[in-house]
CSV table of C-alpha atoms in Angstrom, one decimal:
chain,number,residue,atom,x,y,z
A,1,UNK,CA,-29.6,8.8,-3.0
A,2,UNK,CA,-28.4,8.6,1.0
A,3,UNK,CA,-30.1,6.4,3.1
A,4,UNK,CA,-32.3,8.4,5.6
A,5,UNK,CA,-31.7,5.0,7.8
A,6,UNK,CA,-28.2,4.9,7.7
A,7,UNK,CA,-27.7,8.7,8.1
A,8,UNK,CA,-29.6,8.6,11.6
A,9,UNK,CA,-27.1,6.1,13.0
A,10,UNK,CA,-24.5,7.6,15.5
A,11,UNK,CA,-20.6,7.3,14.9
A,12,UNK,CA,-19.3,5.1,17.3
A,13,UNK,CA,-16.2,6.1,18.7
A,14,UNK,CA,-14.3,3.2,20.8
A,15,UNK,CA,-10.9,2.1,22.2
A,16,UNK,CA,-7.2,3.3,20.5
A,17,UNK,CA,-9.3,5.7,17.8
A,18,UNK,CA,-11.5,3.1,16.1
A,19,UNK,CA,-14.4,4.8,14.6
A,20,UNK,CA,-17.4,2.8,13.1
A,21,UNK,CA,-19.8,4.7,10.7
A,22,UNK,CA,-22.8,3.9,8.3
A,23,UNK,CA,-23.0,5.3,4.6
A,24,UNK,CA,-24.5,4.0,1.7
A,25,UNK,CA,-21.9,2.0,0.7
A,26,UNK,CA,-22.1,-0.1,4.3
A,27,UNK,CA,-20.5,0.3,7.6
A,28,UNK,CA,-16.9,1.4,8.0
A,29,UNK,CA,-14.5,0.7,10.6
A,30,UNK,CA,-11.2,3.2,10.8
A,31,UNK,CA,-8.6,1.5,12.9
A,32,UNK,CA,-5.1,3.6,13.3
A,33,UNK,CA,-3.2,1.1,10.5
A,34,UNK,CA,-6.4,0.1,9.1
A,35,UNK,CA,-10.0,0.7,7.4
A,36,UNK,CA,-12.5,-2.5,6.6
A,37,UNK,CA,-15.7,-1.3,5.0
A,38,UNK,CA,-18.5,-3.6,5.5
A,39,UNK,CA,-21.4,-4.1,2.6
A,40,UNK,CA,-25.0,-5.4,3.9
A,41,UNK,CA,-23.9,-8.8,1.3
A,42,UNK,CA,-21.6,-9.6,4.0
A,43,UNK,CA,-23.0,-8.7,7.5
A,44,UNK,CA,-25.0,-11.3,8.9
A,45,UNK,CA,-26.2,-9.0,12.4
A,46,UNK,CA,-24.9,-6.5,14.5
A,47,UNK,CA,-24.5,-7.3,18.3
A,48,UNK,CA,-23.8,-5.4,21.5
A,49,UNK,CA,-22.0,-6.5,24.9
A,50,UNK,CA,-22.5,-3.7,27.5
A,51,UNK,CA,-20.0,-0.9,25.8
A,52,UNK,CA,-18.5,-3.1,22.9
A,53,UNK,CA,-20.3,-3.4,19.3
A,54,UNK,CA,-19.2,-7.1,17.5
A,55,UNK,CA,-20.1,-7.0,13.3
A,56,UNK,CA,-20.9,-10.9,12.7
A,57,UNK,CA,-20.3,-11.7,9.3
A,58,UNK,CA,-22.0,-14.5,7.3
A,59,UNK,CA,-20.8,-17.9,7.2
A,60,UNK,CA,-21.7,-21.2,5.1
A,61,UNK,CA,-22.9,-23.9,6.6
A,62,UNK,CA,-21.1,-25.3,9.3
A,63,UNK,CA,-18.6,-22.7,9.1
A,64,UNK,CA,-17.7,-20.3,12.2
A,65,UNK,CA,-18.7,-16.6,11.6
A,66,UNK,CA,-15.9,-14.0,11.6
A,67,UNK,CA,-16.6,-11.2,14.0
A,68,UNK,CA,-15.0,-8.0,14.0
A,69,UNK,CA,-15.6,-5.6,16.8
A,70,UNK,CA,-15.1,-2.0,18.5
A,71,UNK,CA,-14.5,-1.3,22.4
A,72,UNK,CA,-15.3,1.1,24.7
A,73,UNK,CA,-18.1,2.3,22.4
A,74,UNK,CA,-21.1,4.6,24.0
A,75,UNK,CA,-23.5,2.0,25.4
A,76,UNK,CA,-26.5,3.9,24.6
A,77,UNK,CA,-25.7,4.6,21.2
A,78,UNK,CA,-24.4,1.1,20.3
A,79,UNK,CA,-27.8,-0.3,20.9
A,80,UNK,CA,-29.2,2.2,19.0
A,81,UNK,CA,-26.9,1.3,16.3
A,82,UNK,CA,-27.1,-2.1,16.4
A,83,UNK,CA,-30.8,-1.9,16.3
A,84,UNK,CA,-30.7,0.6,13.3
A,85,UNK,CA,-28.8,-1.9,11.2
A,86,UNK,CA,-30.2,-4.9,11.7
A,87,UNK,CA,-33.4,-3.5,11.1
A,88,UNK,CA,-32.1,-3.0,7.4
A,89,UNK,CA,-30.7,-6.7,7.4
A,90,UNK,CA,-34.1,-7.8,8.3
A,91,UNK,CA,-35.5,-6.4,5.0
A,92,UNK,CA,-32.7,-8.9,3.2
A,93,UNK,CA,-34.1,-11.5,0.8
A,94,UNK,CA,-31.1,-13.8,-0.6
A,95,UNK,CA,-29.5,-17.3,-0.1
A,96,UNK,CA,-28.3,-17.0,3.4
A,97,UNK,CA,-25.9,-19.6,2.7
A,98,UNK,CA,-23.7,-17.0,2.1
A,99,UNK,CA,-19.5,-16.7,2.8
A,100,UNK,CA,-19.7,-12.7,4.0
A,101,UNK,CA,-15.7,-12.7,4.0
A,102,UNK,CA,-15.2,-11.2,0.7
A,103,UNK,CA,-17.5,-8.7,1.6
A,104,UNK,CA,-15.4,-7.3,4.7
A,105,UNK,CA,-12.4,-5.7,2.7
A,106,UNK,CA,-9.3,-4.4,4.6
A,107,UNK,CA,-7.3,-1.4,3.3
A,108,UNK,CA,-3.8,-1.4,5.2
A,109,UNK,CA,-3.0,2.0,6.3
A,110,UNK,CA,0.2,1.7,6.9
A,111,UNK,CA,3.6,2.7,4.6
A,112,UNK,CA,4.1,-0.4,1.9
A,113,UNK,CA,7.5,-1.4,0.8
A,114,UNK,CA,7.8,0.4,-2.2
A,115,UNK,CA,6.7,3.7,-0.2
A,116,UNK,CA,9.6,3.3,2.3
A,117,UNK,CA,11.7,2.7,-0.5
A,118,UNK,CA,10.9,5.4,-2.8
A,119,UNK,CA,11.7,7.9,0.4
A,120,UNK,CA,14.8,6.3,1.4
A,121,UNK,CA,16.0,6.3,-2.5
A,122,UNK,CA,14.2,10.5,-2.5
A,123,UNK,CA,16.5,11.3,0.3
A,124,UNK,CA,19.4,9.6,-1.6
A,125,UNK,CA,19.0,11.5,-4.4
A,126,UNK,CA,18.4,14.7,-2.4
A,127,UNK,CA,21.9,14.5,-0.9
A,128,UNK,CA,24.1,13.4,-3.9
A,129,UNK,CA,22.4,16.5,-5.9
A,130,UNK,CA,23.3,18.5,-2.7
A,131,UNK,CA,27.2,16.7,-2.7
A,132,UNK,CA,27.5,18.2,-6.7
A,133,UNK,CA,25.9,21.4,-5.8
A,134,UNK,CA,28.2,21.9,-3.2
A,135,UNK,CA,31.5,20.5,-4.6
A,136,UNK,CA,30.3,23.1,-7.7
A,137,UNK,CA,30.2,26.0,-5.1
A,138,UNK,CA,33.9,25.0,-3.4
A,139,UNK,CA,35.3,25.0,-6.8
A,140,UNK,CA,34.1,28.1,-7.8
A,141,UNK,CA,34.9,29.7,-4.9
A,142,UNK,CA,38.8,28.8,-5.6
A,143,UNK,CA,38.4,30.1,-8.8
A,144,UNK,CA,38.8,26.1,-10.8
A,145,UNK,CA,35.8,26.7,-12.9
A,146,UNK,CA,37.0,23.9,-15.1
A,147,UNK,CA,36.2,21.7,-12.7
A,148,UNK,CA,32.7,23.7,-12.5
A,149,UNK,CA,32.3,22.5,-16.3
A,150,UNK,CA,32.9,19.2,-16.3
A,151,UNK,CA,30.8,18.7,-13.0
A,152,UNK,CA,27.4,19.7,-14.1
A,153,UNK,CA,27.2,17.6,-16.9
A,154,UNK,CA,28.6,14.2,-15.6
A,155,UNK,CA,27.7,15.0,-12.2
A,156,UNK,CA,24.1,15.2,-13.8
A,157,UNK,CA,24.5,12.4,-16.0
A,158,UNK,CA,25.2,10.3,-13.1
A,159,UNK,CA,23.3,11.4,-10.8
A,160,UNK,CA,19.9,10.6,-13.3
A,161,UNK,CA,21.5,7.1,-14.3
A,162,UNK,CA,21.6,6.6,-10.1
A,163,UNK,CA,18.0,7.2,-9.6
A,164,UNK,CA,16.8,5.2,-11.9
A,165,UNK,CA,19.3,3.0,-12.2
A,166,UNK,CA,19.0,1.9,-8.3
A,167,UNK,CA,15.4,1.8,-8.7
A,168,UNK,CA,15.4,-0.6,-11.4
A,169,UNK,CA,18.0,-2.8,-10.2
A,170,UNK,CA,16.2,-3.3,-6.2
A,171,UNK,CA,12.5,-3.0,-7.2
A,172,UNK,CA,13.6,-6.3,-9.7
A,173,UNK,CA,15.1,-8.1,-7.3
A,174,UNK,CA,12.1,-7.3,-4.7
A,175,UNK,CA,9.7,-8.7,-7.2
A,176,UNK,CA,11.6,-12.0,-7.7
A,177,UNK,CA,12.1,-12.2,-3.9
A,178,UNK,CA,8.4,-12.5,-3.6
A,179,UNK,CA,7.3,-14.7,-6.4
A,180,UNK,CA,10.3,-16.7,-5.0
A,181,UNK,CA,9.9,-16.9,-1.1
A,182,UNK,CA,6.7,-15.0,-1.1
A,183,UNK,CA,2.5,-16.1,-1.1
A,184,UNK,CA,1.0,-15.1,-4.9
A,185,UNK,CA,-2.9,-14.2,-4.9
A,186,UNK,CA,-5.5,-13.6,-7.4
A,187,UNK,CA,-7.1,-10.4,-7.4
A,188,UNK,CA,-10.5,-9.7,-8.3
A,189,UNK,CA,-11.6,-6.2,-10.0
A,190,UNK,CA,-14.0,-4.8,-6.8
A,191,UNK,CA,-16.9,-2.6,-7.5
A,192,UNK,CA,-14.5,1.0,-7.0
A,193,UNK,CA,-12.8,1.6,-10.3
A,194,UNK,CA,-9.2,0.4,-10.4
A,195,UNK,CA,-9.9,-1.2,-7.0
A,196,UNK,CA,-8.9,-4.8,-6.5
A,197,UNK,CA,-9.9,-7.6,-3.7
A,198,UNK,CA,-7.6,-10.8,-2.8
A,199,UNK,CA,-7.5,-13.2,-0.3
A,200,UNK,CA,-4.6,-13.0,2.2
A,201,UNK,CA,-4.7,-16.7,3.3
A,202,UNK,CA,-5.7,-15.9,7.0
A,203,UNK,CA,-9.6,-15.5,5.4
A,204,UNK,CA,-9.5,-12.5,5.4
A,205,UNK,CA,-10.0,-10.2,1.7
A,206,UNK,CA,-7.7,-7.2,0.9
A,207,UNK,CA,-8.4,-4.3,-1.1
A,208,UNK,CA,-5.9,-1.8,-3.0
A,209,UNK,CA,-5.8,0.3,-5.7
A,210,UNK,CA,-3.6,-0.2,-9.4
A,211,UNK,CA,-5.8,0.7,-12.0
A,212,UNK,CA,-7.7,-1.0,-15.0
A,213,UNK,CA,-5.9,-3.8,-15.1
A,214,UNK,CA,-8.4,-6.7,-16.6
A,215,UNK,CA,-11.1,-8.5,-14.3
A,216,UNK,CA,-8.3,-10.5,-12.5
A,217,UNK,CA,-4.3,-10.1,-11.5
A,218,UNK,CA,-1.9,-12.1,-10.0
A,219,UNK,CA,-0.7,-10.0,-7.3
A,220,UNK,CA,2.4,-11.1,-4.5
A,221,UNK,CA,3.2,-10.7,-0.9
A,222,UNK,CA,5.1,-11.7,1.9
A,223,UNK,CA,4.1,-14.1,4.2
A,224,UNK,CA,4.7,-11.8,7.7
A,225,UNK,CA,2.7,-8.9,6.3
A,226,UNK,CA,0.1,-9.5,3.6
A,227,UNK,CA,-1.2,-6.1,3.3
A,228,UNK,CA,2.2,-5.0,1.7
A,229,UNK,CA,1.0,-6.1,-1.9
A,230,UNK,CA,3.1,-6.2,-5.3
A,231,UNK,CA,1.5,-6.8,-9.0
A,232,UNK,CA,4.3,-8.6,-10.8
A,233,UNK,CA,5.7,-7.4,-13.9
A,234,UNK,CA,4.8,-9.1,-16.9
A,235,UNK,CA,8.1,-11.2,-18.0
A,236,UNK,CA,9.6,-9.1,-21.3
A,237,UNK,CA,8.9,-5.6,-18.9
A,238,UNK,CA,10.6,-7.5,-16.3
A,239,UNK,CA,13.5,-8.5,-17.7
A,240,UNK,CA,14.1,-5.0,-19.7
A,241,UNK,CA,12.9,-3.1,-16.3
A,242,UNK,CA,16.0,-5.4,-15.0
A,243,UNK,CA,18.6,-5.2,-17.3
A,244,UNK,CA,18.0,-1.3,-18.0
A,245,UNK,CA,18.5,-0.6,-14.1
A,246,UNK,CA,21.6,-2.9,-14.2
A,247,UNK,CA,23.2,-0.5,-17.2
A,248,UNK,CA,21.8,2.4,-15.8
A,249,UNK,CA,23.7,1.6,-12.0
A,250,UNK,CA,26.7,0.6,-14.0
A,251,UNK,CA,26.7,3.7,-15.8
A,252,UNK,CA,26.4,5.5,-12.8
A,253,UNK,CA,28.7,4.0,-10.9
A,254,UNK,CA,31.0,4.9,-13.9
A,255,UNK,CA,30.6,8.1,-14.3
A,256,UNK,CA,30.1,9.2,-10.4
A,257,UNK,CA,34.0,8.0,-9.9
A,258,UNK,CA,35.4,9.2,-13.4
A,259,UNK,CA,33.8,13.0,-12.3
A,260,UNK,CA,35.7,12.1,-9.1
A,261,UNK,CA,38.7,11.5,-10.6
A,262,UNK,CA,38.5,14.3,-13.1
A,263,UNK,CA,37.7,17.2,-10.4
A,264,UNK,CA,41.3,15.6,-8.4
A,265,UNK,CA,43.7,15.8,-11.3
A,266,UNK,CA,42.0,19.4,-12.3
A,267,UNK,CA,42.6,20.0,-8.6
A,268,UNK,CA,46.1,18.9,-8.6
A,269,UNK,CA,47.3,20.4,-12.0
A,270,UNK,CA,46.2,23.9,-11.2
């Protein structure tokens, strides 16, 4: 049921587009390359200075509390806010020896590695299926419809053992790039279905999504950018994952210069 509480609490709106918002499920804060949602486990108060709202997490003993915060905020509203929520954190009854940085998850926004990829490799494919479709057209329109024949199946041929072939082959060497130079994790299943936490080493905790997976993965990253986040393959998929792209490039490779040379000695003996 919604929180009558939590739904009479403004949306602050601060500096650069952050947004922070109350629901059930805590307090969210939308930065443009990032979201952190904030449960009550983890909040130890909300304070205000003049226009600018800081979300104190809790700490151990000794240890310095992280805050996160938003600028430029409405200063009426952010009292009424801050007041609103710790009002709820009052009503708290556990250990308050608490670490609150697990409970402050940040989702990246921005494009990972294997998105930037995957578009690069789409657009790729996009123009070698556009290079057959036109050399088809030029050779029909001469009349050399043998070489027509022969390029729609070995152009296709190659042109499928290409894809996957290439995206075998890098994704591979990406993955043993990381678990080579790279910082490797555990992830913990988080309460969202196929949802996942890990640490980041800066003590911080990062969420992402790859399905039911067991209660904990090993997941990889690079040290410059820990939000870009890979789940390595287990090590039969791996190596067949590895050696099928290999064959598959190979192939294609293969068959992209035979169709080549094919269409040119058609060309030349008609």
């Amino acid at each position: 049921m919604p929180n009558p509480a939590l739904a009479a609490l403004p949306t602050l709106r601060g500096r650069d587009g952050a947004v922070l918002s109350a629901d059930d499920g805590g307090l969210v804060l939308d930065r443009p390359h990032e979201q952190i949602t904030f449960t009550a486990d983890g909040l130890s108060r909300v304070r205000t200075e003049g226009r600018a709202v800081l979300l104190q997490l809790r700490a151990r003993t000794g240890a310095t509390p992280v805050v996160h915060r938003i600028d430029d905020v409405d200063a009426e509203a952010a009292v009424r806010f801050a007041e609103g929520i710790n009002a709820l954190l009052a009503n708290r009854t556990d250990d308050e020896d608490v670490d609150g940085a697990p409970f402050a998850v940040i989702r990246s926004l921005r494009p990972t590695w294997r998105r930037i990829f995957l578009r690069r490799l789409l657009w790729g494919v996009l123009g070698y299926l556009l290079a057959l479709v036109a050399a088809c057209a030029v050779a029909g329109a001469l009349g050399e419809w043998d070489v027509v024949i022969m390029t729609v199946p070995f152009g296709g041929m190659s042109w499928l053992a290409l894809w996957f072939g290439v995206y075998g082959v890098v994704r591979s060497r990406r993955e043993r790039w990381l678990l080579t130079h790279g910082v490797t994790a555990t992830a913990t299943r988080a309460t969202t279905r196929g949802a996942y936490v890990y640490p980041d080493g800066t003590g911080a905790y990062r969420g992402f999504v790859h399905g039911e997976a067991g209660p904990a993965i090993t997941v990889a990253f690079p040290p410059d950018d820990p939000a870009d986040v890979l789940v390595p393959s287990p090590p039969l998929t791996y190596l067949t994952n590895n050696l099928a792209g290999a064959v598959l490039l190979v192939c294609g490779v293969a068959l992209t210069l035979l169709s080549a040379a094919l269409a040119v000695g058609l060309f030349l003996d008609s």
